[in-house]
Short mmCIF file of C-alpha atoms in Angstrom, two decimals:
data_model
loop_
_atom_site.label_atom_id
_atom_site.label_comp_id
_atom_site.label_asym_id
_atom_site.label_seq_id
_atom_site.Cartn_x
_atom_site.Cartn_y
_atom_site.Cartn_z
CA MET I 29 3.15 -4.37 -73.67
CA LEU I 30 6.14 -2.80 -75.41
CA VAL I 31 9.50 -4.38 -74.30
CA LEU I 32 12.93 -2.94 -74.88
CA ALA I 33 15.45 -5.66 -75.27
CA ILE I 34 19.28 -5.25 -74.92
CA ASP I 35 22.17 -7.53 -75.20
CA THR I 36 25.87 -6.73 -75.22
CA ALA I 37 27.25 -10.16 -74.19
CA THR I 38 28.70 -10.87 -77.62
CA ALA I 39 30.57 -8.88 -80.25
CA ASP I 40 27.11 -7.88 -81.66
CA LEU I 41 25.19 -5.05 -79.90
CA VAL I 42 21.57 -6.00 -79.94
CA THR I 43 18.73 -3.57 -79.30
CA GLY I 44 15.00 -3.95 -80.11
CA LEU I 45 11.40 -3.18 -79.34
CA VAL I 46 8.99 -6.14 -79.14
CA ASP I 47 5.24 -6.27 -78.58
CA ALA I 48 5.19 -8.92 -75.89
CA ALA I 49 1.51 -9.76 -76.51
CA THR I 50 2.08 -10.87 -80.05
CA GLY I 51 5.88 -11.45 -80.24
CA ASP I 52 6.12 -9.02 -83.15
CA VAL I 53 9.24 -6.97 -83.47
CA VAL I 54 8.42 -3.27 -83.68
CA ALA I 55 11.98 -2.17 -84.37
CA GLU I 56 15.44 -3.69 -84.06
CA ARG I 57 18.97 -2.47 -84.41
CA ILE I 58 21.90 -4.97 -84.40
CA VAL I 59 25.43 -3.51 -84.68
CA ARG I 60 27.70 -6.34 -85.84
CA GLY I 61 31.19 -6.95 -84.60
CA THR I 62 31.52 -3.79 -82.44
CA ARG I 63 33.87 -3.46 -79.48
CA ALA I 64 32.39 0.01 -78.70
CA HIS I 65 29.28 -1.12 -76.85
CA ASN I 66 29.66 1.75 -74.33
CA GLU I 67 29.65 4.40 -77.00
CA VAL I 68 27.09 2.96 -79.29
CA LEU I 69 24.37 1.47 -77.06
CA VAL I 70 22.41 4.49 -75.78
CA PRO I 71 22.57 6.47 -79.15
CA THR I 72 21.39 3.32 -80.93
CA ILE I 73 18.32 3.03 -78.59
CA GLN I 74 17.57 6.67 -79.00
CA GLU I 75 17.73 6.58 -82.72
CA MET I 76 15.57 3.42 -82.94
CA LEU I 77 12.92 4.93 -80.65
CA ARG I 78 12.96 8.30 -82.62
CA GLU I 79 12.44 6.50 -86.04
CA GLN I 80 9.31 4.89 -84.53
CA GLY I 81 7.98 8.13 -83.25
CA LEU I 82 8.42 6.71 -79.66
CA SER I 83 10.34 7.56 -76.52
CA LEU I 84 11.44 5.68 -73.43
CA ILE I 85 8.18 6.56 -71.66
CA ASP I 86 6.35 4.33 -74.11
CA VAL I 87 8.36 1.28 -72.94
CA GLN I 88 6.68 -0.84 -70.26
CA ALA I 89 9.30 -3.38 -69.52
CA MET I 90 12.96 -4.27 -70.38
CA VAL I 91 14.88 -7.56 -71.02
CA ALA I 92 18.67 -7.66 -70.68
CA GLY I 93 21.05 -10.40 -71.71
CA CYS I 94 23.22 -11.40 -68.71
CA GLY I 95 25.83 -13.44 -70.60
CA PRO I 96 27.86 -15.34 -70.36
CA GLY I 97 30.20 -12.70 -71.93
CA PRO I 98 33.35 -10.69 -71.41
CA PHE I 99 33.40 -8.35 -68.38
CA THR I 100 33.35 -4.98 -70.06
CA GLY I 101 30.85 -5.59 -72.90
CA LEU I 102 28.48 -7.42 -70.66
CA ARG I 103 28.47 -4.79 -67.98
CA VAL I 104 27.55 -2.08 -70.50
CA GLY I 105 24.24 -3.59 -71.35
CA MET I 106 23.39 -4.62 -67.85
CA VAL I 107 24.23 -1.31 -66.16
CA THR I 108 22.35 0.56 -68.88
CA ALA I 109 19.26 -1.59 -68.44
CA GLU I 110 19.40 -1.18 -64.67
CA ALA I 111 19.84 2.56 -64.95
CA LEU I 112 16.98 2.96 -67.38
CA GLY I 113 14.71 0.75 -65.40
CA HIS I 114 15.40 2.56 -62.19
CA SER I 115 14.87 6.00 -63.72
CA LEU I 116 11.66 5.08 -65.49
CA GLY I 117 10.37 2.68 -62.89
CA LEU I 118 10.29 -0.25 -65.31
CA PRO I 119 10.75 -3.99 -64.56
CA VAL I 120 14.01 -5.33 -65.95
CA HIS I 121 14.22 -9.03 -66.62
CA GLY I 122 17.63 -10.72 -67.05
CA VAL I 123 18.02 -13.68 -69.31
CA CYS I 124 20.88 -15.98 -70.39
CA THR I 125 22.19 -14.82 -73.77
CA LEU I 126 22.87 -18.45 -74.92
CA ASP I 127 19.21 -19.17 -74.16
CA ALA I 128 18.05 -16.57 -76.50
CA ILE I 129 20.17 -18.21 -79.19
CA GLY I 130 19.03 -21.70 -78.20
CA TYR I 131 15.49 -20.57 -78.51
CA GLN I 132 15.99 -19.91 -82.25
CA LEU I 133 17.05 -23.55 -82.63
CA ARG I 134 13.93 -24.92 -80.83
CA ASP I 135 12.97 -26.96 -83.85
CA CYS I 136 16.16 -28.93 -83.42
CA PRO I 137 16.01 -31.96 -81.01
CA ALA I 138 19.57 -31.39 -79.78
CA ALA I 139 21.75 -28.36 -80.39
CA LEU I 140 25.01 -27.00 -79.09
CA VAL I 141 25.33 -23.23 -78.82
CA ALA I 142 28.69 -21.57 -78.43
CA THR I 143 29.83 -17.88 -78.50
CA ASP I 144 33.31 -16.37 -78.56
CA ALA I 145 34.73 -16.08 -75.08
CA ARG I 146 38.04 -14.74 -76.48
CA ARG I 147 41.37 -16.08 -75.17
CA ARG I 148 40.81 -19.05 -77.47
CA GLU I 149 37.82 -20.23 -75.53
CA VAL I 150 33.98 -20.45 -75.98
CA TYR I 151 30.93 -20.03 -73.86
CA TRP I 152 28.68 -23.07 -74.45
CA ALA I 153 25.42 -24.73 -73.50
CA THR I 154 23.31 -27.57 -75.04
CA TYR I 155 19.55 -27.43 -75.80
CA ARG I 156 16.69 -29.75 -76.36
CA HIS I 157 14.16 -28.15 -78.50
CA GLY I 158 15.24 -24.74 -77.21
CA ARG I 159 15.40 -25.76 -73.58
CA ARG I 160 18.78 -25.69 -71.90
CA GLU I 161 20.15 -29.09 -71.08
CA GLU I 162 23.75 -28.38 -69.95
CA GLY I 163 25.78 -25.23 -69.20
CA PRO I 164 26.54 -22.55 -69.43
CA GLY I 165 30.29 -23.20 -69.26
CA VAL I 166 33.60 -21.92 -70.67
CA VAL I 167 36.19 -24.10 -72.32
CA ALA I 168 38.56 -24.28 -75.27
CA PRO I 169 36.71 -25.35 -78.41
CA ALA I 170 38.90 -28.47 -78.85
CA ALA I 171 37.94 -29.51 -75.26
CA LEU I 172 34.22 -29.46 -75.81
CA ALA I 173 32.56 -32.75 -74.81
CA PRO I 174 28.94 -32.29 -74.03
CA ALA I 175 26.91 -35.20 -72.51
CA LEU I 176 24.13 -34.34 -75.01
CA ILE I 177 25.26 -35.31 -78.50
CA PRO I 178 24.01 -32.39 -80.72
CA GLU I 179 22.50 -32.67 -84.18
CA ARG I 180 23.50 -29.02 -84.88
CA VAL I 181 26.23 -26.71 -83.68
CA ASN I 182 25.84 -22.99 -83.47
CA ILE I 183 29.28 -21.36 -83.25
CA PRO I 184 31.11 -18.42 -84.83
CA GLU I 185 32.67 -19.58 -88.14
CA HIS I 186 36.32 -18.71 -87.10
CA LEU I 187 35.99 -21.13 -84.10
CA GLY I 188 34.35 -23.98 -85.89
CA GLU I 189 37.58 -25.50 -87.22
CA SER I 190 38.92 -25.82 -83.59
CA LEU I 191 36.09 -28.18 -82.52
CA PRO I 192 36.72 -31.90 -81.86
CA GLU I 193 36.23 -34.09 -85.04
CA LEU I 194 32.82 -35.38 -83.92
CA LEU I 195 31.38 -31.84 -83.52
CA ARG I 196 33.18 -30.39 -86.54
CA ALA I 197 31.49 -32.97 -88.83
CA LEU I 198 27.98 -31.77 -87.75
CA PRO I 199 25.87 -29.03 -89.55
CA HIS I 200 27.01 -25.63 -88.49
CA GLY I 201 25.46 -22.24 -88.35
CA HIS I 202 25.92 -18.88 -86.42
CA ALA I 203 22.76 -17.36 -85.01
CA THR I 204 23.07 -14.46 -82.62
CA PRO I 205 20.72 -13.07 -80.11
CA THR I 206 17.71 -11.12 -81.36
CA ALA I 207 15.29 -8.86 -79.64
CA ALA I 208 12.52 -11.29 -80.29
CA SER I 209 14.40 -14.26 -78.79
CA LEU I 210 15.57 -12.32 -75.81
CA VAL I 211 11.95 -11.43 -74.94
CA ALA I 212 10.71 -14.90 -75.76
CA VAL I 213 12.90 -16.59 -73.15
CA ALA I 214 12.11 -14.00 -70.44
CA ASP I 215 9.40 -14.64 -67.84
CA LEU I 216 7.65 -11.27 -68.04
CA ALA I 217 4.86 -12.43 -65.69
CA ALA I 218 7.27 -13.09 -62.84
CA ALA I 219 8.66 -10.45 -60.55
CA PRO I 220 12.13 -9.54 -61.88
CA GLU I 221 15.13 -10.58 -59.80
CA PRO I 222 18.33 -8.44 -59.57
CA LEU I 223 20.47 -8.83 -62.70
CA ARG I 224 23.33 -11.24 -62.20
CA PRO I 225 26.09 -11.29 -64.74
CA LEU I 226 27.35 -14.70 -65.89
CA TYR I 227 31.10 -14.14 -66.17
CA LEU I 228 32.03 -17.79 -65.64
CA ARG I 229 35.80 -17.14 -65.67
CA ARG I 230 37.95 -16.96 -62.65
CA PRO I 231 39.40 -13.50 -61.97
CA ASP I 232 42.67 -12.70 -63.80
CA ALA I 233 44.19 -11.36 -60.61
CA ALA I 234 45.17 -13.82 -57.96
CA GLU I 235 46.06 -13.23 -54.33
CA PRO I 236 49.89 -13.60 -54.02
CA LYS I 237 51.19 -16.50 -52.12
CA PRO I 238 52.69 -15.73 -48.63
CA VAL I 239 56.51 -15.26 -48.79
CA PRO I 240 58.56 -16.98 -46.01
CA ARG I 241 60.25 -14.53 -43.65
CA SER I 242 63.99 -14.26 -44.34
CA PRO I 243 66.18 -15.64 -41.52
CA ALA I 244 68.04 -12.41 -41.77
CA ILE I 245 65.13 -10.44 -40.43
CA PRO I 246 65.09 -10.51 -36.61
CA GLU I 247 61.85 -11.32 -34.77
CA VAL I 248 60.27 -8.25 -33.16
CA ASN I 249 58.74 -8.66 -29.66
CA THR I 250 55.69 -6.29 -29.59
CA TRP I 251 54.70 -7.24 -25.97
CA TRP I 252 55.51 -4.67 -23.35
CA GLY I 253 55.44 -5.91 -19.76
CA CYS I 254 55.04 -3.71 -16.64
CA GLY I 255 57.54 -3.90 -13.91
CA ASN I 256 56.79 -3.99 -10.10
#
């Protein structure tokens, strides 16, 4: 079964074709550090397929990273996956992006995976041999205090220095999602559920608090009685 994998939850745009029966990557395109997911995603998929002599009708299933991630970038990948799946009649399986990274660290007994959430925060989760133990959550790097003490930390380099001293002293790396790891953590045998984005953050906009009525404004009686 040929699976198209998509992830736009991080600064890297990930697309790839994976043979689900073997786990082999047929083709993969990763655009590093882009903020133009919306403009780049579909052309990247089309070019990747064309180079392999394939088209979307050769794809039999899709896997989409559902975050956590920033609103705009995350929605691009998920909406594109849903649209392609609907138009082609393909099952679309959603996975946690952090799980796809954690899977790459499955040889490690305990690992912390963190990605850039912007606003001086990170999305994070902990893993035992690639299986999620805690999270996902969002917090400032300096406030990270996982219950599972990791042996390895996976975090973007520019955020590593902001970690607490205990975590800063551990071995570091920076793996990102790959097509193979996205497909590996998806349950392709199960019926796909609707994609649910992992935003984690509270909305920026808040409902305004009620303002007390000024005593200078007279009360208005809106009841109209009927005389005899």
